Amino acid sequence: MSATTRIWSPIDYNREGKQVDCLRLPISTDNSAYGWIPIPVVCIKNGEGPTAVLIGGTHGDEYEGQIAHMRLARKLSETDVTGRVIIMPSLNFPAVEAGRRVSPIDEGNLNRLYPGRAHGTATEMIAHYVTEVLLPMADLVIDLHSGGRSLDYMPCALIRPGKSPQQHEKLLELLRVFGAPIGFVTDGSGGGGSTTLPAAAERTGVPVVTAELGGGATLNRSGLDLAEQGVLRLLKHIGILRWNDVTEAVAVRLMDCSSTDLLVYAETDGMFEPFVELGDDVKEGQLAGLLHSIDRPFNQPQEVHFSCAGMVVCKRFPTLVKRGDCLVELLQDLAPSSMQGRAHAA
Ligand code: ZN
């Protein structure tokens, strides 16, 4: 795992000032035997201080974070910061270029391949670079996502549970500073588990704030605004950003995903007719929607019920579903004593 990365770049992360270039991800194909794929990177450094790594485009069809990070990369100069900011708006560039969740080169889902491999597939090489080169430099990682083409999220932010009460409280504080209206705790066990960037960062001891900002492979305006303002607030909070005029965070409803019962799945193929909207509070047993069979249209549609109470944070975006697709994700309010969350991060 710790073999030397095959990715290279003219960027010198220890150089003072603003550098704009790209990583070179090696490829060897019929049309480009000794080629590389560019992965844009901006490094802004001004003296000693903390380092923030800002990531977007882990999944190519999630746009709010990519645009927020591009805008910040253009705006920030070295006089705006103390320490270092490394911005990668489109980390899995082949997926971004294709407008897809996974890379068209190797079908790799970057947030399911950590810690990556130095001599692995293209996507594994990117994960390895983050694990071995970026994480050891980082004091904070901000990883911006949304639901992609298959899911729609209400703008929210999430953390993994801390290893101690003190660390957990510090992570909750980062959620409050980011200022999404909903903040939740998860350890990824219903989804990416230990294969995600936050899991790799946890092993290195680096705090990560992840955000889910919209979905449907489109652009959510309030999610984009939250991304821009939340990142500035966090950069200010950890002592990097020198600006005084960052906006105040709204109060955050702290929640968690403490049971896989909170995820509602399709038990049959069909067309999903949802009966709930994002942000709805639902009761145990309530009807979540109907699944209409496409090959038995005269049969009664299958009813889909919630097996517990919660708030709808995420919904399936396309109407057509296969058995096993996630239809709705619920969150529950965080018990004051709760240290643990479970379930997944998109
Ligand atoms: Zn994502």
CSV table of N, CA and C in Angstrom, one decimal, residues 22 47 61 65 172 194 197 225 232 245 283 300 313:
chain,number,residue,atom,x,y,z
A,22,CYS,N,-1.6,20.5,-12.6
A,22,CYS,CA,-2.4,19.3,-12.5
A,22,CYS,C,-1.5,18.1,-12.1
A,47,GLY,N,3.5,30.8,4.4
A,47,GLY,CA,4.1,30.6,5.7
A,47,GLY,C,3.6,29.3,6.4
A,61,ASP,N,-20.6,12.9,-11.3
A,61,ASP,CA,-21.9,13.5,-11.6
A,61,ASP,C,-22.5,14.2,-10.4
A,65,GLY,N,-20.0,20.8,-5.3
A,65,GLY,CA,-18.7,20.8,-4.7
A,65,GLY,C,-17.6,21.2,-5.7
A,172,LEU,N,-18.1,17.3,15.9
A,172,LEU,CA,-19.4,17.9,15.9
A,172,LEU,C,-19.3,19.4,15.8
A,194,SER,N,-15.1,0.8,5.3
A,194,SER,CA,-13.7,1.3,5.5
A,194,SER,C,-13.0,1.6,4.2
A,197,LEU,N,-12.8,7.7,1.6
A,197,LEU,CA,-11.8,8.7,2.0
A,197,LEU,C,-11.9,9.0,3.5
A,225,ASP,N,-24.5,27.3,-2.6
A,225,ASP,CA,-24.2,28.4,-1.6
A,225,ASP,C,-23.7,27.9,-0.3
A,232,LEU,N,-15.6,28.3,3.5
A,232,LEU,CA,-15.0,29.5,4.1
A,232,LEU,C,-15.0,29.5,5.6
A,245,ASP,N,-15.0,38.6,6.8
A,245,ASP,CA,-16.4,38.7,6.5
A,245,ASP,C,-17.0,37.4,6.0
A,283,LYS,N,-43.5,8.6,10.2
A,283,LYS,CA,-43.7,7.7,11.4
A,283,LYS,C,-43.4,6.3,11.0
A,300,GLN,N,-52.0,-5.0,-8.3
A,300,GLN,CA,-51.9,-3.9,-7.4
A,300,GLN,C,-50.4,-3.6,-7.2
A,313,VAL,N,-33.9,12.4,4.4
A,313,VAL,CA,-32.8,13.2,4.0
A,313,VAL,C,-32.4,13.0,2.5
